[in-house]
Amino acid sequence: MSINNSKTEVKRLFIGAGCNRIVNNVSWGASDLVSFGAQNAVVIFCPKSAQILTTLPGHKAVVNCTHWLPSNKFAFKAKQLERHYLLSGDADGVIILWELSLADNKWRPALQLPKSHKKGVTCITGFMVSQTDAIFASSSSDGTVCVWDVVFPTSFGCECKLSCLETLVVGSRPMVTLSLAQLPGNTGLIALAMGGLDNKIYLYCAERTGKFVRACELKGHTDWIRSLDFSLPIFSGEADSVLLVSSSQDKGIRIWKLTFRGSLANTEGTYKRGEIGLASYIEGPVFVAGSFSYQISLESLLIGHEDWVYSVQWQPPSLAAEEEIGFYQPQSILSASMDKTMMIWQPERKTGIWMNVVTVGELSHCALGFYGGHWSPDARSILAHGYGGSFHMWKNIGVSSDNWQPQKVPSGHFAAVTDIAWARCGEYLLSVSHDQTTRTFAPWHNQDPQSDGDSWNEIARPQVHGHDINCAAIIQGKGNHRFVSGAEEKVARVFEAPLSFLKTLHYTTSEQSSFPEDVQADVQVLGANMSALGLSQKPIYVNVTFSLSATHEIQENLGNDGLDTLESVPDAVPVALTEPPIEDQLAWHTLWPESHKLYGHGNELFSLCCDHEGKLVASSCKAQSATVAEIWLWQVGSWKAVGRLQSHSLTVTQMEFSHDDNLLLAVSRDRQFSIFKINRAGNDEIDYKLVARQEAHKRIIWACSWNPFGHEFATGSRDKTVKIWGVEKKSSVKPLLTLPQFDSSVTALSWVGLDRQRNDGLLAVGMESGLLQIWSLHVERSDSIPTPGVATAQIIRLDPFMCHVSAVNRLAWKNPENNENSTNLQLASCGADHCVRLYEVIVH
């Protein structure tokens, strides 16, 4: 997606995001696209390219569940569809219907359902009755289940017609899983199965537009019901039937069979109204729906998982040769469990006994259990989402026999992303998050000539911590890659890139990229191991002569996926990666060793920055008094504290060194900014002096940024304003310009230079609403004018579909590689919506 105006074009290059840690959050549609919730955003990714395509803004609360219409189950019917639809429900009870036009891949919100749920939506399920008509049901924590009918328009952009067929009140124990199906026998009857916070499955039946009546209860599970799924009708010689599979926290899976018996006028079956036990179900009791009767029985009980089974799903039907039926329902079930495994169950050909035929994920160290499992529409791939917001996908690449192999999937943070920083030469982007991880993203040089340029991927996870991480700064200057991070603790931690990362970085870029041999020779650490408590990461040492071939030997010894010996060798085995890593490799084998701890602050770290020479690091912490609000200066290398700068009375929210490193700018919750003059004397001594302090805004100042070509800077505040200031020769500060008031609090700023001679630049502005704007700034300086002037023009407001859906926490322009007249720029952003986003900004 891209946006044009007369001077500027903005393209979306990359989105990284993790999945909300919620059951029913993921759906794989007949469009072969996967949807999931990332905080308040609905995210769409393509499994084939392993890239996130877009995010859909609209929800004001956490997205709990998504469901495609048509889903993967009805892919065999969806070949001719021009438009696909997606339902999403959030923690406030709001449900939105989205429309996707396949012709141009454009999304639009088709409608927002009337708010019928007072609490969060827990499950959405549905099916297409025809190409323009669908029925779906939604359940909520408020103890209600609503059934809806929607008629889709015949052309893109027209209105959908929605009607609520039924609202069922299920009592104090809410339902958490639903499944809808048409009952067998061509009766036009619809069955709704629901399960929740007791051990019963409730079956409701209704005519196409009629009232839903409770038909029966299915007993057998001994704990909460977690997942239900109806198969499509199965045609046998005697009678039509559908199968219902259920899973529970009792670790068991049950298959129930509903068989059509006929009209009540033609049968003498009795309807047992009394309470029915498990024994009578084996015999096959009968229930009545409308004027027809159905027999229900327990078909099978599947035992194999060792923890709660969160998800069960029938394999999507395939097109059948017989024109009368039109499809074939495979006897195959996918289950996902908190025991870190997904299993495929099928009946044996001779005995008909259901057996576990495929198990994946059992050697995973990082998943911490699966929250859901999904088939691809062609049933050649299976996808799981886990406790850590991660996706895991396997593809059956076998020809004559099954051979399920891990595949690359999108990855990202599963909590608010608090800070980002570019590597000194722009090779990669580093991000930190409240999910307690630090991640690096880089463009991977594509060997495929048919691919569209380099694709961005997560290539390493340098830090996996035990506290929420608030800030990070990459050390500039020469030498190895290093960064400092600050978390919800009083200690800042310094990390240094291991040899395995340096070699991986060599593969991510083209062969012409620089790979300093002197740095490689000096690095004696191959990787790092996680400590028991997950706070410090201990180095794994190698000989200086460790060669690239040795990494290949380790990889070969580990087998194809590098997991075969992890149970017997729990230590990390860092190796140089030659293709984008999967989740298990990222979480376990790409850690950086911690080299130093910086002690001094009295409260949790809040902000960090590094000067452009790579000599000094400044840090601040959460504060409610002047003594705690000190800014500490640390000398890179010795990591000694060389300064304690006092000016503010509350938390310093952001700091930045001027581009000549002579001035340090700090902004604070006390609504003031401060400027310190930094003098570097000999013998590594640092002199500093407060030269300016001023109350600049009426509310908290969240962000600041220097002009790369001078001593002008911008500040952004909760008062919805951005102000430009100039530092004069006598170190006094004068206001130069106030941009027109924004619609939301300004939470992030970043200024990049375009033309040093003309002093032109771009200022990116991020807001609490998640929206982004880019402004052009031209600073006029001359000897005759004592105070510089600033000319400004808004270049672009980014489309909401390209922006964040919650507060933008940080913006960072990639260094334009010392080009004086750079017109191809990259802007990175991160936000509370769990997303790291990258844009290409082309200035014509």
GROMACS .gro file of N, CA, C and O in nm, residues 251-354:
model
  416
  251LYS      N    1  -0.868  -3.260   2.906
  251LYS     CA    2  -0.763  -3.314   2.819
  251LYS      C    3  -0.818  -3.413   2.715
  251LYS      O    4  -0.741  -3.471   2.639
  252GLY      N    5  -0.949  -3.431   2.712
  252GLY     CA    6  -1.009  -3.527   2.620
  252GLY      C    7  -1.078  -3.460   2.502
  252GLY      O    8  -1.115  -3.343   2.507
  253ILE      N    9  -1.095  -3.539   2.395
  253ILE     CA   10  -1.166  -3.495   2.275
  253ILE      C   11  -1.276  -3.597   2.248
  253ILE      O   12  -1.252  -3.718   2.254
  254ARG      N   13  -1.397  -3.549   2.222
  254ARG     CA   14  -1.509  -3.640   2.196
  254ARG      C   15  -1.570  -3.609   2.059
  254ARG      O   16  -1.580  -3.492   2.020
  255ILE      N   17  -1.609  -3.715   1.990
  255ILE     CA   18  -1.676  -3.702   1.860
  255ILE      C   19  -1.818  -3.751   1.875
  255ILE      O   20  -1.842  -3.865   1.920
  256TRP      N   21  -1.915  -3.664   1.842
  256TRP     CA   22  -2.056  -3.696   1.852
  256TRP      C   23  -2.115  -3.706   1.713
  256TRP      O   24  -2.080  -3.628   1.623
  257LYS      N   25  -2.207  -3.798   1.695
  257LYS     CA   26  -2.267  -3.820   1.562
  257LYS      C   27  -2.415  -3.787   1.568
  257LYS      O   28  -2.489  -3.838   1.651
  258LEU      N   29  -2.459  -3.697   1.479
  258LEU     CA   30  -2.600  -3.661   1.466
  258LEU      C   31  -2.651  -3.719   1.334
  258LEU      O   32  -2.604  -3.681   1.227
  259THR      N   33  -2.747  -3.810   1.343
  259THR     CA   34  -2.798  -3.880   1.224
  259THR      C   35  -2.943  -3.843   1.201
  259THR      O   36  -3.025  -3.841   1.293
  260PHE      N   37  -2.974  -3.813   1.075
  260PHE     CA   38  -3.112  -3.779   1.037
  260PHE      C   39  -3.197  -3.906   1.031
  260PHE      O   40  -3.162  -4.004   0.967
  261ARG      N   41  -3.312  -3.904   1.105
  261ARG     CA   42  -3.399  -4.021   1.109
  261ARG      C   43  -3.521  -4.005   1.020
  261ARG      O   44  -3.579  -4.104   0.977
  262GLY      N   45  -3.562  -3.881   0.996
  262GLY     CA   46  -3.677  -3.859   0.909
  262GLY      C   47  -3.781  -3.771   0.975
  262GLY      O   48  -3.763  -3.719   1.086
  263SER      N   49  -3.895  -3.757   0.906
  263SER     CA   50  -4.005  -3.677   0.958
  263SER      C   51  -4.074  -3.751   1.071
  263SER      O   52  -4.079  -3.875   1.074
  264LEU      N   53  -4.132  -3.676   1.165
  264LEU     CA   54  -4.203  -3.738   1.277
  264LEU      C   55  -4.322  -3.819   1.229
  264LEU      O   56  -4.366  -3.913   1.295
  265ALA      N   57  -4.378  -3.784   1.114
  265ALA     CA   58  -4.494  -3.859   1.060
  265ALA      C   59  -4.453  -3.999   1.016
  265ALA      O   60  -4.536  -4.089   1.008
  266ASN      N   61  -4.323  -4.021   0.990
  266ASN     CA   62  -4.279  -4.150   0.938
  266ASN      C   63  -4.201  -4.232   1.039
  266ASN      O   64  -4.151  -4.338   1.005
  267THR      N   65  -4.189  -4.187   1.157
  267THR     CA   66  -4.106  -4.260   1.253
  267THR      C   67  -4.179  -4.281   1.383
  267THR      O   68  -4.271  -4.205   1.418
  268GLU      N   69  -4.142  -4.382   1.452
  268GLU     CA   70  -4.202  -4.409   1.581
  268GLU      C   71  -4.103  -4.387   1.694
  268GLU      O   72  -4.120  -4.439   1.804
  269GLY      N   73  -3.998  -4.317   1.666
  269GLY     CA   74  -3.898  -4.293   1.769
  269GLY      C   75  -3.956  -4.211   1.884
  269GLY      O   76  -4.044  -4.127   1.867
  270THR      N   77  -3.910  -4.239   2.000
  270THR     CA   78  -3.959  -4.169   2.119
  270THR      C   79  -3.862  -4.057   2.155
  270THR      O   80  -3.742  -4.068   2.134
  271TYR      N   81  -3.917  -3.953   2.208
  271TYR     CA   82  -3.837  -3.837   2.246
  271TYR      C   83  -3.821  -3.839   2.397
  271TYR      O   84  -3.916  -3.822   2.473
  272LYS      N   85  -3.702  -3.866   2.443
  272LYS     CA   86  -3.677  -3.876   2.587
  272LYS      C   87  -3.657  -3.736   2.643
  272LYS      O   88  -3.560  -3.669   2.612
  273ARG      N   89  -3.750  -3.696   2.726
  273ARG     CA   90  -3.740  -3.562   2.782
  273ARG      C   91  -3.665  -3.558   2.914
  273ARG      O   92  -3.629  -3.454   2.962
  274GLY      N   93  -3.647  -3.673   2.976
  274GLY     CA   94  -3.580  -3.677   3.105
  274GLY      C   95  -3.431  -3.653   3.092
  274GLY      O   96  -3.376  -3.639   2.983
  275GLU      N   97  -3.363  -3.647   3.204
  275GLU     CA   98  -3.219  -3.628   3.202
  275GLU      C   99  -3.153  -3.752   3.144
  275GLU      O  100  -3.187  -3.865   3.179
  276ILE      N  101  -3.058  -3.729   3.056
  276ILE     CA  102  -2.999  -3.840   2.982
  276ILE      C  103  -2.854  -3.857   3.025
  276ILE      O  104  -2.776  -3.761   3.026
  277GLY      N  105  -2.814  -3.976   3.061
  277GLY     CA  106  -2.677  -4.006   3.101
  277GLY      C  107  -2.594  -4.055   2.984
  277GLY      O  108  -2.644  -4.074   2.873
  278LEU      N  109  -2.465  -4.078   3.010
  278LEU     CA  110  -2.373  -4.120   2.904
  278LEU      C  111  -2.413  -4.255   2.845
  278LEU      O  112  -2.405  -4.276   2.724
  279ALA      N  113  -2.465  -4.347   2.931
  279ALA     CA  114  -2.501  -4.480   2.881
  279ALA      C  115  -2.610  -4.473   2.775
  279ALA      O  116  -2.605  -4.542   2.673
  280SER      N  117  -2.706  -4.386   2.796
  280SER     CA  118  -2.815  -4.378   2.698
  280SER      C  119  -2.768  -4.314   2.568
  280SER      O  120  -2.823  -4.340   2.462
  281TYR      N  121  -2.665  -4.231   2.576
  281TYR     CA  122  -2.613  -4.173   2.452
  281TYR      C  123  -2.547  -4.280   2.366
  281TYR      O  124  -2.554  -4.275   2.242
  282ILE      N  125  -2.482  -4.376   2.430
  282ILE     CA  126  -2.421  -4.484   2.352
  282ILE      C  127  -2.529  -4.562   2.279
  282ILE      O  128  -2.511  -4.606   2.165
  283GLU      N  129  -2.644  -4.577   2.340
  283GLU     CA  130  -2.756  -4.647   2.274
  283GLU      C  131  -2.813  -4.562   2.161
  283GLU      O  132  -2.869  -4.616   2.066
  284GLY      N  133  -2.804  -4.432   2.174
  284GLY     CA  134  -2.851  -4.346   2.067
  284GLY      C  135  -2.987  -4.286   2.092
  284GLY      O  136  -3.085  -4.328   2.031
  285PRO      N  137  -3.000  -4.190   2.185
  285PRO     CA  138  -3.129  -4.125   2.208
  285PRO      C  139  -3.169  -4.039   2.088
  285PRO      O  140  -3.087  -4.010   2.001
  286VAL      N  141  -3.291  -3.998   2.090
  286VAL     CA  142  -3.347  -3.921   1.978
  286VAL      C  143  -3.391  -3.784   2.029
  286VAL      O  144  -3.446  -3.773   2.138
  287PHE      N  145  -3.362  -3.681   1.950
  287PHE     CA  146  -3.419  -3.550   1.983
  287PHE      C  147  -3.494  -3.498   1.862
  287PHE      O  148  -3.472  -3.540   1.747
  288VAL      N  149  -3.585  -3.405   1.890
  288VAL     CA  150  -3.674  -3.353   1.786
  288VAL      C  151  -3.634  -3.209   1.754
  288VAL      O  152  -3.609  -3.129   1.844
  289ALA      N  153  -3.625  -3.178   1.626
  289ALA     CA  154  -3.600  -3.042   1.580
  289ALA      C  155  -3.703  -3.010   1.473
  289ALA      O  156  -3.705  -3.075   1.367
  290GLY      N  157  -3.790  -2.916   1.502
  290GLY     CA  158  -3.899  -2.886   1.409
  290GLY      C  159  -3.990  -3.007   1.397
  290GLY      O  160  -4.037  -3.063   1.495
  291SER      N  161  -4.014  -3.053   1.276
  291SER     CA  162  -4.098  -3.172   1.253
  291SER      C  163  -4.013  -3.293   1.215
  291SER      O  164  -4.064  -3.388   1.158
  292PHE      N  165  -3.883  -3.286   1.249
  292PHE     CA  166  -3.793  -3.396   1.215
  292PHE      C  167  -3.726  -3.448   1.341
  292PHE      O  168  -3.717  -3.380   1.444
  293SER      N  169  -3.679  -3.572   1.333
  293SER     CA  170  -3.611  -3.631   1.447
  293SER      C  171  -3.470  -3.672   1.408
  293SER      O  172  -3.443  -3.706   1.292
  294TYR      N  173  -3.382  -3.668   1.509
  294TYR     CA  174  -3.240  -3.698   1.488
  294TYR      C  175  -3.193  -3.787   1.602
  294TYR      O  176  -3.236  -3.770   1.717
  295GLN      N  177  -3.104  -3.877   1.567
  295GLN     CA  178  -3.044  -3.963   1.668
  295GLN      C  179  -2.902  -3.915   1.694
  295GLN      O  180  -2.830  -3.875   1.602
  296ILE      N  181  -2.863  -3.913   1.820
  296ILE     CA  182  -2.729  -3.865   1.854
  296ILE      C  183  -2.656  -3.971   1.934
  296ILE      O  184  -2.716  -4.041   2.017
  297SER      N  185  -2.528  -3.986   1.907
  297SER     CA  186  -2.451  -4.089   1.977
  297SER      C  187  -2.307  -4.044   1.989
  297SER      O  188  -2.258  -3.959   1.912
  298LEU      N  189  -2.236  -4.100   2.087
  298LEU     CA  190  -2.094  -4.075   2.104
  298LEU      C  191  -2.017  -4.166   2.010
  298LEU      O  192  -2.021  -4.288   2.024
  299GLU      N  193  -1.951  -4.107   1.915
  299GLU     CA  194  -1.880  -4.184   1.813
  299GLU      C  195  -1.745  -4.232   1.863
  299GLU      O  196  -1.704  -4.345   1.840
  300SER      N  197  -1.670  -4.143   1.933
  300SER     CA  198  -1.536  -4.181   1.975
  300SER      C  199  -1.488  -4.088   2.085
  300SER      O  200  -1.533  -3.973   2.097
  301LEU      N  201  -1.395  -4.137   2.164
  301LEU     CA  202  -1.327  -4.059   2.267
  301LEU      C  203  -1.177  -4.064   2.239
  301LEU      O  204  -1.118  -4.173   2.231
  302LEU      N  205  -1.116  -3.946   2.220
  302LEU     CA  206  -0.975  -3.940   2.182
  302LEU      C  207  -0.893  -3.893   2.300
  302LEU      O  208  -0.913  -3.782   2.353
  303ILE      N  209  -0.802  -3.976   2.344
  303ILE     CA  210  -0.714  -3.944   2.456
  303ILE      C  211  -0.570  -3.945   2.407
  303ILE      O  212  -0.526  -4.041   2.346
  304GLY      N  213  -0.498  -3.837   2.433
  304GLY     CA  214  -0.359  -3.831   2.387
  304GLY      C  215  -0.288  -3.708   2.436
  304GLY      O  216  -0.167  -3.710   2.459
  305HIS      N  217  -0.362  -3.599   2.453
  305HIS     CA  218  -0.299  -3.476   2.504
  305HIS      C  219  -0.279  -3.485   2.655
  305HIS      O  220  -0.355  -3.552   2.726
  306GLU      N  221  -0.179  -3.412   2.702
  306GLU     CA  222  -0.145  -3.415   2.844
  306GLU      C  223  -0.183  -3.285   2.916
  306GLU      O  224  -0.148  -3.266   3.032
  307ASP      N  225  -0.252  -3.196   2.846
  307ASP     CA  226  -0.296  -3.071   2.908
  307ASP      C  227  -0.425  -3.028   2.839
  307ASP      O  228  -0.474  -3.095   2.749
  308TRP      N  229  -0.478  -2.913   2.881
  308TRP     CA  230  -0.604  -2.863   2.825
  308TRP      C  231  -0.599  -2.862   2.672
  308TRP      O  232  -0.500  -2.819   2.612
  309VAL      N  233  -0.706  -2.905   2.609
  309VAL     CA  234  -0.716  -2.902   2.463
  309VAL      C  235  -0.799  -2.779   2.426
  309VAL      O  236  -0.921  -2.776   2.446
  310TYR      N  237  -0.733  -2.677   2.376
  310TYR     CA  238  -0.798  -2.549   2.350
  310TYR      C  239  -0.870  -2.544   2.216
  310TYR      O  240  -0.955  -2.458   2.195
  311SER      N  241  -0.835  -2.632   2.124
  311SER     CA  242  -0.887  -2.615   1.988
  311SER      C  243  -0.899  -2.750   1.918
  311SER      O  244  -0.809  -2.834   1.928
  312VAL      N  245  -1.013  -2.772   1.851
  312VAL     CA  246  -1.030  -2.885   1.759
  312VAL      C  247  -1.095  -2.833   1.631
  312VAL      O  248  -1.179  -2.743   1.635
  313GLN      N  249  -1.056  -2.890   1.519
  313GLN     CA  250  -1.109  -2.841   1.391
  313GLN      C  251  -1.106  -2.953   1.288
  313GLN      O  252  -1.005  -3.023   1.274
  314TRP      N  253  -1.219  -2.971   1.218
  314TRP     CA  254  -1.227  -3.070   1.110
  314TRP      C  255  -1.143  -3.024   0.991
  314TRP      O  256  -1.137  -2.904   0.961
  315GLN      N  257  -1.081  -3.118   0.924
  315GLN     CA  258  -1.008  -3.086   0.803
  315GLN      C  259  -1.104  -3.030   0.699
  315GLN      O  260  -1.213  -3.084   0.679
  316PRO      N  261  -1.069  -2.922   0.632
  316PRO     CA  262  -1.159  -2.864   0.532
  316PRO      C  263  -1.191  -2.964   0.421
  316PRO      O  264  -1.103  -3.039   0.376
  317PRO      N  265  -1.318  -2.967   0.377
  317PRO     CA  266  -1.357  -3.060   0.270
  317PRO      C  267  -1.288  -3.027   0.139
  317PRO      O  268  -1.248  -2.914   0.114
  318SER      N  269  -1.275  -3.128   0.056
  318SER     CA  270  -1.221  -3.109  -0.078
  318SER      C  271  -1.331  -3.135  -0.180
  318SER      O  272  -1.431  -3.200  -0.150
  319LEU      N  273  -1.312  -3.084  -0.300
  319LEU     CA  274  -1.411  -3.105  -0.406
  319LEU      C  275  -1.415  -3.253  -0.443
  319LEU      O  276  -1.312  -3.316  -0.460
  320ALA      N  277  -1.535  -3.306  -0.454
  320ALA     CA  278  -1.551  -3.447  -0.489
  320ALA      C  279  -1.580  -3.463  -0.638
  320ALA      O  280  -1.625  -3.370  -0.704
  321ALA      N  281  -1.552  -3.582  -0.688
  321ALA     CA  282  -1.576  -3.610  -0.830
  321ALA      C  283  -1.725  -3.615  -0.860
  321ALA      O  284  -1.770  -3.578  -0.968
  322GLU      N  285  -1.805  -3.663  -0.763
  322GLU     CA  286  -1.949  -3.676  -0.785
  322GLU      C  287  -2.014  -3.538  -0.785
  322GLU      O  288  -2.002  -3.463  -0.690
  323GLU      N  289  -2.084  -3.507  -0.889
  323GLU     CA  290  -2.147  -3.376  -0.900
  323GLU      C  291  -2.265  -3.362  -0.804
  323GLU      O  292  -2.298  -3.252  -0.761
  324GLU      N  293  -2.328  -3.473  -0.768
  324GLU     CA  294  -2.445  -3.465  -0.682
  324GLU      C  295  -2.408  -3.409  -0.544
  324GLU      O  296  -2.477  -3.325  -0.489
  325ILE      N  297  -2.297  -3.456  -0.488
  325ILE     CA  298  -2.259  -3.415  -0.354
  325ILE      C  299  -2.178  -3.284  -0.361
  325ILE      O  300  -2.207  -3.190  -0.289
  326GLY      N  301  -2.081  -3.278  -0.448
  326GLY     CA  302  -2.003  -3.156  -0.465
  326GLY      C  303  -1.882  -3.145  -0.375
  326GLY      O  304  -1.794  -3.066  -0.400
  327PHE      N  305  -1.875  -3.222  -0.266
  327PHE     CA  306  -1.760  -3.214  -0.178
  327PHE      C  307  -1.744  -3.345  -0.103
  327PHE      O  308  -1.834  -3.428  -0.097
  328TYR      N  309  -1.627  -3.362  -0.045
  328TYR     CA  310  -1.597  -3.480   0.035
  328TYR      C  311  -1.542  -3.434   0.170
  328TYR      O  312  -1.444  -3.359   0.176
  329GLN      N  313  -1.605  -3.473   0.278
  329GLN     CA  314  -1.561  -3.437   0.412
  329GLN      C  315  -1.460  -3.540   0.463
  329GLN      O  316  -1.495  -3.653   0.495
  330PRO      N  317  -1.330  -3.503   0.472
  330PRO     CA  318  -1.230  -3.599   0.521
  330PRO      C  319  -1.252  -3.632   0.668
  330PRO      O  320  -1.294  -3.545   0.746
  331GLN      N  321  -1.224  -3.753   0.705
  331GLN     CA  322  -1.232  -3.795   0.844
  331GLN      C  323  -1.097  -3.764   0.910
  331GLN      O  324  -1.012  -3.854   0.928
  332SER      N  325  -1.077  -3.638   0.944
  332SER     CA  326  -0.948  -3.594   0.997
  332SER      C  327  -0.971  -3.472   1.085
  332SER      O  328  -1.041  -3.378   1.045
  333ILE      N  329  -0.912  -3.474   1.205
  333ILE     CA  330  -0.932  -3.366   1.303
  333ILE      C  331  -0.795  -3.315   1.347
  333ILE      O  332  -0.703  -3.392   1.372
  334LEU      N  333  -0.784  -3.182   1.358
  334LEU     CA  334  -0.664  -3.117   1.412
  334LEU      C  335  -0.694  -3.066   1.552
  334LEU      O  336  -0.794  -2.996   1.573
  335SER      N  337  -0.609  -3.100   1.648
  335SER     CA  338  -0.627  -3.053   1.785
  335SER      C  339  -0.501  -2.980   1.831
  335SER      O  340  -0.390  -3.015   1.791
  336ALA      N  341  -0.520  -2.878   1.914
  336ALA     CA  342  -0.408  -2.801   1.969
  336ALA      C  343  -0.426  -2.791   2.120
  336ALA      O  344  -0.536  -2.770   2.169
  337SER      N  345  -0.315  -2.806   2.191
  337SER     CA  346  -0.324  -2.819   2.337
  337SER      C  347  -0.218  -2.734   2.406
  337SER      O  348  -0.117  -2.696   2.347
  338MET      N  349  -0.241  -2.709   2.534
  338MET     CA  350  -0.143  -2.639   2.616
  338MET      C  351  -0.021  -2.727   2.648
  338MET      O  352   0.072  -2.681   2.714
  339ASP      N  353  -0.023  -2.853   2.604
  339ASP     CA  354   0.095  -2.938   2.624
  339ASP      C  355   0.201  -2.916   2.517
  339ASP      O  356   0.293  -2.996   2.501
  340LYS      N  357   0.187  -2.808   2.438
  340LYS     CA  358   0.282  -2.766   2.334
  340LYS      C  359   0.275  -2.852   2.209
  340LYS      O  360   0.367  -2.851   2.127
  341THR      N  361   0.169  -2.929   2.191
  341THR     CA  362   0.159  -3.013   2.071
  341THR      C  363   0.031  -2.984   1.994
  341THR      O  364  -0.069  -2.940   2.050
  342MET      N  365   0.039  -3.009   1.864
  342MET     CA  366  -0.080  -3.022   1.779
  342MET      C  367  -0.081  -3.164   1.726
  342MET      O  368   0.023  -3.219   1.691
  343MET      N  369  -0.201  -3.222   1.719
  343MET     CA  370  -0.215  -3.359   1.670
  343MET      C  371  -0.320  -3.366   1.560
  343MET      O  372  -0.418  -3.292   1.562
  344ILE      N  373  -0.295  -3.454   1.465
  344ILE     CA  374  -0.394  -3.486   1.362
  344ILE      C  375  -0.446  -3.626   1.392
  344ILE      O  376  -0.368  -3.721   1.407
  345TRP      N  377  -0.579  -3.638   1.402
  345TRP     CA  378  -0.644  -3.765   1.435
  345TRP      C  379  -0.722  -3.816   1.315
  345TRP      O  380  -0.793  -3.739   1.249
  346GLN      N  381  -0.709  -3.945   1.286
  346GLN     CA  382  -0.783  -4.008   1.175
  346GLN      C  383  -0.822  -4.150   1.216
  346GLN      O  384  -0.750  -4.214   1.294
  347PRO      N  385  -0.935  -4.202   1.166
  347PRO     CA  386  -0.972  -4.341   1.197
  347PRO      C  387  -0.890  -4.440   1.114
  347PRO      O  388  -0.856  -4.413   0.998
  348GLU      N  389  -0.855  -4.551   1.176
  348GLU     CA  390  -0.786  -4.656   1.103
  348GLU      C  391  -0.879  -4.713   0.996
  348GLU      O  392  -1.001  -4.724   1.015
  349ARG      N  393  -0.822  -4.753   0.884
  349ARG     CA  394  -0.905  -4.801   0.773
  349ARG      C  395  -0.978  -4.930   0.807
  349ARG      O  396  -1.095  -4.947   0.774
  350LYS      N  397  -0.909  -5.021   0.876
  350LYS     CA  398  -0.969  -5.152   0.902
  350LYS      C  399  -1.063  -5.149   1.022
  350LYS      O  400  -1.176  -5.196   1.015
  351THR      N  401  -1.017  -5.092   1.133
  351THR     CA  402  -1.095  -5.100   1.257
  351THR      C  403  -1.188  -4.981   1.277
  351THR      O  404  -1.285  -4.990   1.352
  352GLY      N  405  -1.157  -4.868   1.214
  352GLY     CA  406  -1.236  -4.748   1.236
  352GLY      C  407  -1.203  -4.677   1.365
  352GLY      O  408  -1.268  -4.578   1.401
  353ILE      N  409  -1.103  -4.725   1.440
  353ILE     CA  410  -1.065  -4.661   1.567
  353ILE      C  411  -0.983  -4.536   1.536
  353ILE      O  412  -0.887  -4.539   1.459
  354TRP      N  413  -1.023  -4.426   1.601
  354TRP     CA  414  -0.952  -4.300   1.578
  354TRP      C  415  -0.816  -4.303   1.646
  354TRP      O  416  -0.804  -4.336   1.764
   0.00000   0.00000   0.00000
